[in-house]
XYZ file of C-alpha atoms in Angstrom:
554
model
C 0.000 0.000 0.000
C 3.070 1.968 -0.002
C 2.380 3.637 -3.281
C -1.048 4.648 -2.173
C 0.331 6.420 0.518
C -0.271 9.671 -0.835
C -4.517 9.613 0.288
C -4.946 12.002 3.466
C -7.009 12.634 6.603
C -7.889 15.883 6.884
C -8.631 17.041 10.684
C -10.380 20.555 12.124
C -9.037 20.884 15.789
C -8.857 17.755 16.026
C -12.087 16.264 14.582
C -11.994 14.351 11.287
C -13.355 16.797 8.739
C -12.546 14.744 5.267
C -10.434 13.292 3.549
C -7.414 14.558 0.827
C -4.592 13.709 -1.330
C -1.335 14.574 -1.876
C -0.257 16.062 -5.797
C 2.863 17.831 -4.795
C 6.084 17.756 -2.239
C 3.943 20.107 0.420
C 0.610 20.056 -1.631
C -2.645 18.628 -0.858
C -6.278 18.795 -2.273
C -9.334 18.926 -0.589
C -12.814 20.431 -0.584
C -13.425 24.175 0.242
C -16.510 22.529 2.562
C -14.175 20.591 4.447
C -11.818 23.107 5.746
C -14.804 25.855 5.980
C -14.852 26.017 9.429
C -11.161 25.888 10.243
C -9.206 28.217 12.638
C -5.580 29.264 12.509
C -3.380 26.993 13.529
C -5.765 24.160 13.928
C -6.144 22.816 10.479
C -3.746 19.264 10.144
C -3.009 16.929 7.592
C -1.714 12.702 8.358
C -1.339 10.049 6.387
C -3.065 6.307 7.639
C -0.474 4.510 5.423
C 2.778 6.562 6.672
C 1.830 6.923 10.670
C 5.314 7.502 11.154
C 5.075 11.129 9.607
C 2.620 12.317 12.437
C -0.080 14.834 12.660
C 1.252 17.560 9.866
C 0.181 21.342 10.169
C -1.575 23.270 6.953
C -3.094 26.258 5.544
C -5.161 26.688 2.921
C -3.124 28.572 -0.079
C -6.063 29.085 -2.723
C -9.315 27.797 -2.942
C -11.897 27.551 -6.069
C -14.165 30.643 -5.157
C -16.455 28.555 -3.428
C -19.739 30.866 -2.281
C -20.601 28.386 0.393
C -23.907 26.922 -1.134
C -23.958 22.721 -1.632
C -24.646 23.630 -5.288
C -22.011 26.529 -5.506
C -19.319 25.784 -8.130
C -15.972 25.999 -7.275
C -15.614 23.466 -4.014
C -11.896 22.977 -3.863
C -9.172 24.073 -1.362
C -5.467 24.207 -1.451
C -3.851 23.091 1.463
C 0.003 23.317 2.024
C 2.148 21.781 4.514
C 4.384 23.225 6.605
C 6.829 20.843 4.692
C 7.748 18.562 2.083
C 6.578 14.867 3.143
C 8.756 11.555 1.383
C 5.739 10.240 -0.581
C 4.894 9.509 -4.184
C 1.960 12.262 -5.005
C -0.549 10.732 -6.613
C -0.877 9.955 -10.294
C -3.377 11.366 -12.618
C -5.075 9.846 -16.023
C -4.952 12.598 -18.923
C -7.132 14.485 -20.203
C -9.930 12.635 -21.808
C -9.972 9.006 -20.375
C -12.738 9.890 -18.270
C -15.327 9.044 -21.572
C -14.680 5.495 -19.967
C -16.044 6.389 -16.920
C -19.227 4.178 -16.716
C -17.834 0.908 -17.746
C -14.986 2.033 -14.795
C -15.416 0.520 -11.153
C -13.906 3.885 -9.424
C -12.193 3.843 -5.318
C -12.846 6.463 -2.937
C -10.306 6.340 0.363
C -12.388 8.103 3.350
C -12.462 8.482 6.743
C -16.378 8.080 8.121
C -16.910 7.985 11.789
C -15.356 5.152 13.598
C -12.689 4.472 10.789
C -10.181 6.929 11.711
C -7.701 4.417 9.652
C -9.975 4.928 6.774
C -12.385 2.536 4.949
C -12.780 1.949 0.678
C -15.705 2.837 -1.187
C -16.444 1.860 -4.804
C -18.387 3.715 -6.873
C -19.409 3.921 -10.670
C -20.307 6.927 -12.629
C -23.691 7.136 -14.168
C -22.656 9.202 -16.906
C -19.817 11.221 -18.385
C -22.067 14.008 -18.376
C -21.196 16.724 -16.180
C -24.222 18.185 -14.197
C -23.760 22.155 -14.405
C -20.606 21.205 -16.371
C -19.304 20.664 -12.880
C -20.065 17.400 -11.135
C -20.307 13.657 -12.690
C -22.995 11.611 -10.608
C -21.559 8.843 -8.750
C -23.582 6.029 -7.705
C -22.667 3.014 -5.553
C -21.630 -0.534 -7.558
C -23.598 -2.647 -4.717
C -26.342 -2.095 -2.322
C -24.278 -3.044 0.608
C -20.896 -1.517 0.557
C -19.544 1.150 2.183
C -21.661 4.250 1.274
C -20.186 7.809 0.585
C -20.803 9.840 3.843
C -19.334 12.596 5.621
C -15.295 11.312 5.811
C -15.346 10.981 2.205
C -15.301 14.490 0.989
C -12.381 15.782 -0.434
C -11.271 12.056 -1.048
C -9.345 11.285 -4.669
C -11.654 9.159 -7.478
C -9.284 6.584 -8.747
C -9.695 4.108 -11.399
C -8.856 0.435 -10.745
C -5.099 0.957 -11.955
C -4.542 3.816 -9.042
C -4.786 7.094 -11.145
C -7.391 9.607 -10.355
C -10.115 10.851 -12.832
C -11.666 13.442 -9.932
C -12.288 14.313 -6.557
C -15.565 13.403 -3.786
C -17.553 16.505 -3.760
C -21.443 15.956 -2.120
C -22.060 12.904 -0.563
C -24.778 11.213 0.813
C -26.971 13.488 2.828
C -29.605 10.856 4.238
C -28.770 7.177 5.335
C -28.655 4.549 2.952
C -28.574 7.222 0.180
C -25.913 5.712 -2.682
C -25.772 8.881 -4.596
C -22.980 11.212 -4.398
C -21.199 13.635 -6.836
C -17.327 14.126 -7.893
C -15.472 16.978 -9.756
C -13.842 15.939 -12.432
C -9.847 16.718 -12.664
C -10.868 18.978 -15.667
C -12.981 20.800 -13.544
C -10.326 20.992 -10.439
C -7.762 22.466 -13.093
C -10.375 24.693 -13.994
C -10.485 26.097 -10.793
C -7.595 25.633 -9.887
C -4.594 26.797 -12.780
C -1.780 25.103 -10.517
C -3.181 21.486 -11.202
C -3.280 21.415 -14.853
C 0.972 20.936 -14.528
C 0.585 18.006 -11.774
C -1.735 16.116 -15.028
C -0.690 14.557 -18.266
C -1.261 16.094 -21.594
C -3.664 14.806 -24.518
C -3.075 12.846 -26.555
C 0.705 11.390 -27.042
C 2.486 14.709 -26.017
C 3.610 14.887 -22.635
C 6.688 17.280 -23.212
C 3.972 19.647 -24.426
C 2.308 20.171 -21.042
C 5.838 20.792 -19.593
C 6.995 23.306 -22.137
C 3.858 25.240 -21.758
C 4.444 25.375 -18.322
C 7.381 26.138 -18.185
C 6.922 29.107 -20.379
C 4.187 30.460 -18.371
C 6.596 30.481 -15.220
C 9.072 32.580 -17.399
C 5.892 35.424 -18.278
C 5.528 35.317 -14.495
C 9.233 36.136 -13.273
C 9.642 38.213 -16.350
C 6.492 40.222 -15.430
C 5.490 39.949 -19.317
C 2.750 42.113 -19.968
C 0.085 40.295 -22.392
C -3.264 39.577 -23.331
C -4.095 35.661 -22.114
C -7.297 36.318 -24.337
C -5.723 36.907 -27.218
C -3.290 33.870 -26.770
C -5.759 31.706 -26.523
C -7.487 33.022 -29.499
C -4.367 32.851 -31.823
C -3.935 29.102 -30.196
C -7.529 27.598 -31.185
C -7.989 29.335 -34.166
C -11.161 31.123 -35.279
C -13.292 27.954 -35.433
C -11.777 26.279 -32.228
C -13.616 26.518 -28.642
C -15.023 30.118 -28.175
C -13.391 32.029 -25.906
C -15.318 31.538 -22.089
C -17.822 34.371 -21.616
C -15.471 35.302 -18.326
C -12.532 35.238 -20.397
C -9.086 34.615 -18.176
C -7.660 36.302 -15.484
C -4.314 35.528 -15.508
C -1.949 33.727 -18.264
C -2.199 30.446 -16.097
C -5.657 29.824 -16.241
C -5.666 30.617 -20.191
C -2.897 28.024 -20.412
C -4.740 25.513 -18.209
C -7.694 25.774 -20.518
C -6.313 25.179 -23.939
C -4.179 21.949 -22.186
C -7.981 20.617 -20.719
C -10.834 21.543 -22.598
C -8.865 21.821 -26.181
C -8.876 18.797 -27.557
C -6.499 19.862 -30.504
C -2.857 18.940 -28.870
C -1.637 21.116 -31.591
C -3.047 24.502 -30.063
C -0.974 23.924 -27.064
C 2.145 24.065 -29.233
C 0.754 27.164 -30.809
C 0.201 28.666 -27.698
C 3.773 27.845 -26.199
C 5.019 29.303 -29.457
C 3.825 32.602 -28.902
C 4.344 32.781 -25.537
C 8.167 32.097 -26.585
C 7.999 34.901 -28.938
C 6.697 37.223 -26.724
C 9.326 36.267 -24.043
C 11.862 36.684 -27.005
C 10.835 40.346 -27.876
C 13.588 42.626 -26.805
C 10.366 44.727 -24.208
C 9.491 42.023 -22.665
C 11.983 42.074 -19.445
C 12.245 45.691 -19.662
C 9.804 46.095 -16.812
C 10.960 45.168 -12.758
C 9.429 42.068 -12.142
C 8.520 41.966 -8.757
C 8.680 38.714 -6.449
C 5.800 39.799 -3.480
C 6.216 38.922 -0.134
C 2.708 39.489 1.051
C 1.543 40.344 4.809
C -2.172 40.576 5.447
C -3.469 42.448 8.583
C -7.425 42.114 9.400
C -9.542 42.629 12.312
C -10.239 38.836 13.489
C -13.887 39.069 14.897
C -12.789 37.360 17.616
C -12.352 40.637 20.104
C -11.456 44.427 19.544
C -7.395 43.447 20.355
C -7.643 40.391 18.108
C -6.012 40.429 14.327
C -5.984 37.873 11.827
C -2.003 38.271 10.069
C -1.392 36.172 7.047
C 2.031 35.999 5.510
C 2.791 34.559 1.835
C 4.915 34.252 -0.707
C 4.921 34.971 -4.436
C 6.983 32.570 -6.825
C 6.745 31.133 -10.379
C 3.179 33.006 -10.200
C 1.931 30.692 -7.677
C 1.445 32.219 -3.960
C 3.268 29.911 -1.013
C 1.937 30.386 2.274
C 4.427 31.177 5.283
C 2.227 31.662 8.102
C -1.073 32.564 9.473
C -2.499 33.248 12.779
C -4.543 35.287 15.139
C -2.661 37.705 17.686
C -3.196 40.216 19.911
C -2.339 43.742 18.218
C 0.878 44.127 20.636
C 2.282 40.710 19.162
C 1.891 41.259 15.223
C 4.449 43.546 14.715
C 7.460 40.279 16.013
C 5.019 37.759 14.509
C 5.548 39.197 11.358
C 8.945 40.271 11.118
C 9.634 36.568 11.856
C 7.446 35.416 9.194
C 8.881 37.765 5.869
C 12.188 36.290 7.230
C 11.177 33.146 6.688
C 9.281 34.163 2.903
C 12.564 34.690 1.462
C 13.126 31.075 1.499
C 10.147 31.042 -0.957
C 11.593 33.316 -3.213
C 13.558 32.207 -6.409
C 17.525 32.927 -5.822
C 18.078 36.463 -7.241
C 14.511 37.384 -7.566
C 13.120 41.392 -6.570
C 11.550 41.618 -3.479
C 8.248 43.687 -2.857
C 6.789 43.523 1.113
C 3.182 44.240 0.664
C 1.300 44.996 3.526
C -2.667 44.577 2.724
C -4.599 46.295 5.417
C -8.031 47.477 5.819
C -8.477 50.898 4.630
C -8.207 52.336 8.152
C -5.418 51.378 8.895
C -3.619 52.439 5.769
C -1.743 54.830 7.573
C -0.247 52.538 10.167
C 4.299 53.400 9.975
C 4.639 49.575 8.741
C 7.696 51.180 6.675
C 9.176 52.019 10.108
C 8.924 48.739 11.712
C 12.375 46.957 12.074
C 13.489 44.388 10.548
C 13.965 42.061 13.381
C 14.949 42.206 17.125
C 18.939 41.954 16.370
C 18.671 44.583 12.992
C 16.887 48.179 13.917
C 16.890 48.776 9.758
C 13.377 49.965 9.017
C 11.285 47.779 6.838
C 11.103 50.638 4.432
C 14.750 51.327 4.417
C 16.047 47.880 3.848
C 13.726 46.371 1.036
C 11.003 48.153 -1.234
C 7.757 47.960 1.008
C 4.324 49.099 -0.187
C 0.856 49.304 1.308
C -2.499 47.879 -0.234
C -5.909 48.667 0.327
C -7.510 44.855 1.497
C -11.535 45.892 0.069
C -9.680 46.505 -3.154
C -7.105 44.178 -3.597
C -10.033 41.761 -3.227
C -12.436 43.132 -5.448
C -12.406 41.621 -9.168
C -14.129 44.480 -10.240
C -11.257 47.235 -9.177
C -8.809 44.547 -9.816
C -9.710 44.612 -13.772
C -9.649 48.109 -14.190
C -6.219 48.502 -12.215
C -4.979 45.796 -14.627
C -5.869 47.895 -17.729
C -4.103 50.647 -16.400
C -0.936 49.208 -15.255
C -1.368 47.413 -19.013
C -0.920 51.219 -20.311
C 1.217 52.804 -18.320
C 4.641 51.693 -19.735
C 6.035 55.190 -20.313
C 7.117 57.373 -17.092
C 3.970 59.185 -14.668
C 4.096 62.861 -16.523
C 1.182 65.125 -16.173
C -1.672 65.016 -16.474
C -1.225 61.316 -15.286
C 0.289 62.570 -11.850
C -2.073 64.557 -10.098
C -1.700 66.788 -6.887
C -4.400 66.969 -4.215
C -3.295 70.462 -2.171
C -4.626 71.069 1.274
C -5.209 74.720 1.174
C -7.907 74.829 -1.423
C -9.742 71.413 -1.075
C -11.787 70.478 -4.095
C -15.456 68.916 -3.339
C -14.670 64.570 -3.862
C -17.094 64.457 -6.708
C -14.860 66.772 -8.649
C -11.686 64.974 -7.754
C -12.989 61.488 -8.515
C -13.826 63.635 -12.105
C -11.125 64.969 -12.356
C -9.143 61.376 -11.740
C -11.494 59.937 -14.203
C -11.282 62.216 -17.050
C -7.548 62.562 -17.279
C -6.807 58.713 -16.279
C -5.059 59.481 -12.881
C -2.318 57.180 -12.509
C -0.893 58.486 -9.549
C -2.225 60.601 -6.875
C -0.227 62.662 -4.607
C -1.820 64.439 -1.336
C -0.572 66.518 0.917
C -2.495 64.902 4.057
C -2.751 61.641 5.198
C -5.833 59.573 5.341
C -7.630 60.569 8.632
C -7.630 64.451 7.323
C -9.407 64.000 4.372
C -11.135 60.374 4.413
C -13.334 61.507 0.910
C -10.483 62.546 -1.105
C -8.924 59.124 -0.182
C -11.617 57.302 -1.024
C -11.878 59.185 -4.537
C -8.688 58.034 -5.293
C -8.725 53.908 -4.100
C -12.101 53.864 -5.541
C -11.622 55.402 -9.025
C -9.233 53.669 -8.628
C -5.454 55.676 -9.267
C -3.136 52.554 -9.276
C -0.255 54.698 -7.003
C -1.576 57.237 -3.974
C 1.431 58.892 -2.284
C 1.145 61.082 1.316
C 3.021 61.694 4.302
C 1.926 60.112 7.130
C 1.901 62.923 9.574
C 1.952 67.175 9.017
C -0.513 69.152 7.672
C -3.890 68.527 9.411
C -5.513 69.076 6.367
C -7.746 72.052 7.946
C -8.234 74.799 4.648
C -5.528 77.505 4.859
C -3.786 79.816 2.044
C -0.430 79.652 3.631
C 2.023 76.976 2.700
C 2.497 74.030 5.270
C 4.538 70.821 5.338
C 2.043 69.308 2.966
C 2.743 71.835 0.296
C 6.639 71.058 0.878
C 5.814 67.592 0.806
C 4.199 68.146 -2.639
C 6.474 70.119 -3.814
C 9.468 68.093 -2.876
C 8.182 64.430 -4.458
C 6.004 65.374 -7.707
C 9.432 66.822 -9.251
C 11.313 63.415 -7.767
C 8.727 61.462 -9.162
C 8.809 63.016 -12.520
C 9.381 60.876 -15.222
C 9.782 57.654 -13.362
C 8.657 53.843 -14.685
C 5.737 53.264 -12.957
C 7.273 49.095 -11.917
C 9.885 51.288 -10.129
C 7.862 53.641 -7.659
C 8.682 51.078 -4.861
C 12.311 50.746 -4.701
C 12.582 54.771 -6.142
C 10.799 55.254 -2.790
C 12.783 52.971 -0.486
C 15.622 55.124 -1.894
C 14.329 58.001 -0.408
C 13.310 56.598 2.535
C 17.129 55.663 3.063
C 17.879 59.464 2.300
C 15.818 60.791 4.954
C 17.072 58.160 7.587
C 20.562 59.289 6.642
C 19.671 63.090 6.586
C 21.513 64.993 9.673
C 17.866 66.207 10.344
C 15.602 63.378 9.642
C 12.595 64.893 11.593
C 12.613 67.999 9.166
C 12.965 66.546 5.732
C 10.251 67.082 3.529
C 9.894 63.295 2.807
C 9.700 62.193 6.811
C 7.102 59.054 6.692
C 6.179 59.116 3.402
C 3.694 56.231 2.459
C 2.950 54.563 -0.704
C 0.072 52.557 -2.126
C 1.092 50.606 -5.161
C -1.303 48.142 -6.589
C -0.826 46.377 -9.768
C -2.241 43.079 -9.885
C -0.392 41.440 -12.111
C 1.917 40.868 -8.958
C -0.600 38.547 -7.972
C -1.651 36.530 -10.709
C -3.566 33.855 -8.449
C -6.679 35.289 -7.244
C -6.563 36.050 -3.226
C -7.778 33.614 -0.664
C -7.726 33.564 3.092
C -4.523 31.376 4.087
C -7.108 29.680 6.850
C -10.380 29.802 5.346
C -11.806 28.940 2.176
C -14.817 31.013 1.888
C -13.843 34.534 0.056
C-alpha cells in the first residue's frame, strides 16, 4: 500500500473533517466545505499509510471561489504543509480518459466515523455528463458496501489501476442514500490553474504540457505584460472553442484551458510558441518584475485586540503560504517580522523583493515602513527592502482589480502630467470633482498633501476610481483649509518633481531610496519626505486570485 500512501485525513481541531490527497512535495487537495470552518493553527493533515510522519500542520493557499452553497461551483481548497513529506503524489489519467467512466469501477479512500484508519468505497459513474458542467454523478456498484458519507469528501476518485479521474464533492446526505457527486480533474484544473501541470497532456504529447508550463513560469518572473485572451485566441484558431464568456484572469488559467478543454494537442504548441515569442521580444523584461512577499493584517472578529495576520509568498506566479495566525495587536508587529524572514526562502535565488502589507483601509496609515526588521537589525522595513501598502476591500475586489490591470497594461512610459495629479490642502476640491477629475484625465498616480484621517473623501476618490499609485506623508498638515504653505505643500512640492518621469514598476524601490535618504539626513525629523507612504497596486503581482490562508470562503 506503499504507493497509495499519498490519500490524506484531513482534521479541524482535532475532529476528522474529510479526507485529501497529496499532488505535490507540500501540496494537498481537498474540498473548500471541508476546511470551511477551520481556525488558525488548527487545520492538520496525516497520512493512515505513513503513521510515522505524524499529525502535519496546513493552511489553505487558494481555494476555487467557493460561495458556500452545496450547489455553488468551485468546491476545492489548497492546502500546504508546513513541509515537504517523502511520498509519491498521486498519479493522474490525462485528459480525456474519463469518456470510460461508466464501464470504470472507481475507489474512494475516506475516513467516516469510527474508521479513523480509513475505509474503501467503490463507486461507478452514471454518466460522463457533467451536471452544471461541474459534477459527474456517482452512484454506488452494490447495495451493501460502504456508502459515501461525511469522511469521504475531499477524497481522490481513482480508477482500478490507481490514477485519479476526480475528486468526492457531495455525498450522501440521508442514510442509505448511494448517490454522491465528484469533480472531475478537468474541472479541479479549472479552478484551480496550478493542477493542470501536476496532469498529463492529450493525446501522445507529454513534453507539451511541460513546455507550456514552463513558459508560463518565465511570463511570471519576467512580469510579461500580455493579453491571455488573445493567446488563446491565436492558439484555437477562429473555429476552435469560443473564448469563455469570463474570459481569463491571468496567463495560467488561459494556459490551463487550452491543455484541458482543447482537444487539438496542436493549439498547445501554438500557444507555447507565442508565448516564446513574446518572451523573445527585446520589451518584454524591460519592466521590474517583482517577487511579493505578502503580509495581510485584518480585524479577526474574535475581540477588539484580536487580528488575523497572514504571511505569503509569491513565486513562479503561484502564492506559497508562510504563516497565518490570530494575535493580539501588541504581538503582530514580532510575529511578522519573523514570518517575511522566513518568505525569502520562498523566493527564487536572485529574484526582486516587494513587502506588501494589505490592510483594511483604516489602517492604511499605520508606519509599517518604520517597523524593524527584526529584534537583532533596527533597519526599518522601508529602508532595507522596497515595502508598499495595499488597500484589502480593493485588492479583493475583481471588479477594481480589472480596471487597475488595464491601467498598469498602459502605463509603460514614465507618470508625466496630467497622469500625476496633486491633491493640495489649502484649497480642497469637493470629492465628486476629484474622482472627475481622476477619471477624465486617467489618474495614474495621486499625490496628497495629508494623510488619510484628514481628508477620508479625497482618499476614497482616489482607491475607488481607482489611481493605481496614492502617495502622502503620514503625519503634518492637518488638512484644515488655509492659504499659507504648510509641510504638505513642501511635501508636494518636494516628491512630484522626484517622481517626474519615473517607470511606474519602479515607484517602490525609487521610494525605499528616499526613505534611506531621509534616515541618513543629519535632520531626519525635518525633511520634507519624513514618513512618506505609498500605495502601489498592480495586480499582475498577484496573478492567483486572493484567498484567506485559513479559510476557504472569500
Amino acid at each position: 500500500m506503499s504507493g497509495d500512501a499519498w490519500h490524506a485525513r484531513i482534521e479541524c481541531g482535532g475532529a476528522v473533517a474529510g479526507a485529501g490527497f497529496l499532488v505535490a512535495p507540500r501540496t494537498v487537495l481537498t474540498c473548500a466545505h471541508v476546511v470551511r470552518d477551520s481556525e488558525p493553527g488548527l487545520l492538520t493533515v496525516s497520512f493512515p499509510n505513513r503513521p510515522d510522519l505524524g499529525v502535519l500542520p496546513a493552511v489553505v493557499s487558494a481555494h476555487g471561489g467557493w460561495a458556500g452553497g452545496a450547489t455553488d461551483p468551485g468546491d476545492l481548497a489548497v492546502l500546504e504543509l508546513a513541509g515537504e513529506v517523502p511520498l509519491s503524489t498521486a498519479r493522474f489519467a490525462p485528459p480525456g480518459e474519463d469518456l470510460g467512466l461508466v464501464s470504470q469501477v472507481l475507489v474512494a479512500y475516506g475516513f467516516p466515523e469510527g474508521y479513523d484508519e480509513g475505509q474503501l468505497a467503490e463507486y461507478r459513474a452514471v454518466s460522463a455528463t457533467r451536471i452544471a458542467d461541474e459534477w459527474v454523478q456517482l452512484e454506488a456498484v452494490t447495495a451493501h458496501g460502504q456508502p459515501l458519507t461525511h469522511g469521504f469528501s475531499g477524497a481522490a476518485a481513482t480508477l482500478p489501476d490507481g490514477r485519479v479521474v476526480g475528486m468526492v464533492a457531495q455525498v450522501a446526505g440521508e442514510h442509505g442514500v448511494r448517490v454522491a457527486r465528484m469533480l472531475p480533474t478537468e474541472v479541479l484544473a479549472r479552478h484551480w490553474p496550478g493542477l493542470g501541470e501536476l496532469v498529463p497532456a492529450h493525446g501522445d504529447a507529454p513534453d507539451a504540457a511541460s513546455r507550456l508550463y514552463g513558459l508560463v513560469r518565465r511570463a511570471a518572473d519576467a512580469g510579461l505584460d500580455c493579453d491571455p485572451n488573445r493567446l488563446y485566441r491565436d492558439a484555437v484558431g477562429p473555429f476552435g472553442p469560443p473564448l469563455p464568456p469570463e474570459g481569463f484572469a491571468s496567463l495560467r488559467s488561459a494556459a490551463g484551458y487550452v491543455h484541458w478543454e482543447v482537444e487539438d494537442a496542436d493549439a498547445m504548441t501554438r500557444f507555447a510558441d507565442r508565448l516564446e515569442q513574446l518572451l523573445s521580444a527585446p520589451c518584454a523584461s524591460a519592466a521590474v518584475s517583482w517577487s511579493p512577499i505578502l503580509v495581510e493584517l485584518d480585524r479577526s472578529g474574535a475581540g477588539a485586540d484580536q487580528v488575523t495576520v497572514e504571511v505569503s509568498a509569491y513565486r513562479d506566479g503561484l502564492r506559497r503560504p508562510v504563516g497565518a495566525v490570530r494575535l493580539p495587536r501588541a504581538r503582530v508587529r514580532a510575529y511578522v517580522q519573523g514570518c517575511v524572514d522566513e518568505a525569502f526562502t520562498h523566493l527564487a535565488p536572485g529574484a526582486d523583493e516587494l513587502i506588501t502589507f494589505v490592510l483594511p483601509r483604516e489602517w492604511l496609515n499605520e508606519p509599517v515602513a518604520q517597523w524593524e526588521c527584526g529584534p537583532d537589525d533596527s533597519t526599518p522595513l522601508g529602508c532595507a527592502h522596497p515595502l508598499v501598502v495595499a488597500d484589502r476591500s480593493r485588492h479583493r475586489s475583481a471588479r477594481l482589480r480589472h480596471q487597475l490591470s488595464k491601467k498598469w497594461q498602459k502605463s509603460g512610459t514614465g507618470f508625466t502630467s496630467p497622469a500625476l495629479h496633486r491633491v493640495d490642502c489649502g484649497r480642497r476640491e469637493r470629492p465628486a470633482g476629484l474622482r472627475k477629475r481622476f477619471r477624465d484625465k486617467e489618474a495614474e498616480l495621486a499625490v496628497y498633501a495629508t494623510p488619510p484621517e484628514a481628508a477620508p473623501d479625497h482618499f476614497e476618490a482616489g482607491l475607488n476610481t481607482p489611481v493605481p499609485v496614492l502617495l502622502w506623508p503620514r503625519t503634518g498638515c492637518p488638512g484644515t483649509d488655509h492659504g499659507t504653505p504648510c509641510t504638505g505643500t513642501a511635501f508636494l512640492d518636494g516628491l512630484v518633481p522626484y517622481l517626474h518621469g519615473a517607470p511606474p514598476a519602479e515607484l517602490p524601490r525609487l521610494i525605499q531610496m528616499l526613505r534611506e535618504e531621509v534616515e541618513a539626513a543629519d535632520d531626519p525629523d525635518h525633511h520634507w519626505a519624513r514618513d512618506v507612504q505609498l500605495l502601489w497596486d498592480d495586480p499582475r503581482c498577484f496573478p492567483e486570485p486572493p484567498a484567506s490562508l485559513h479559510t476557504p470562503v472569500a
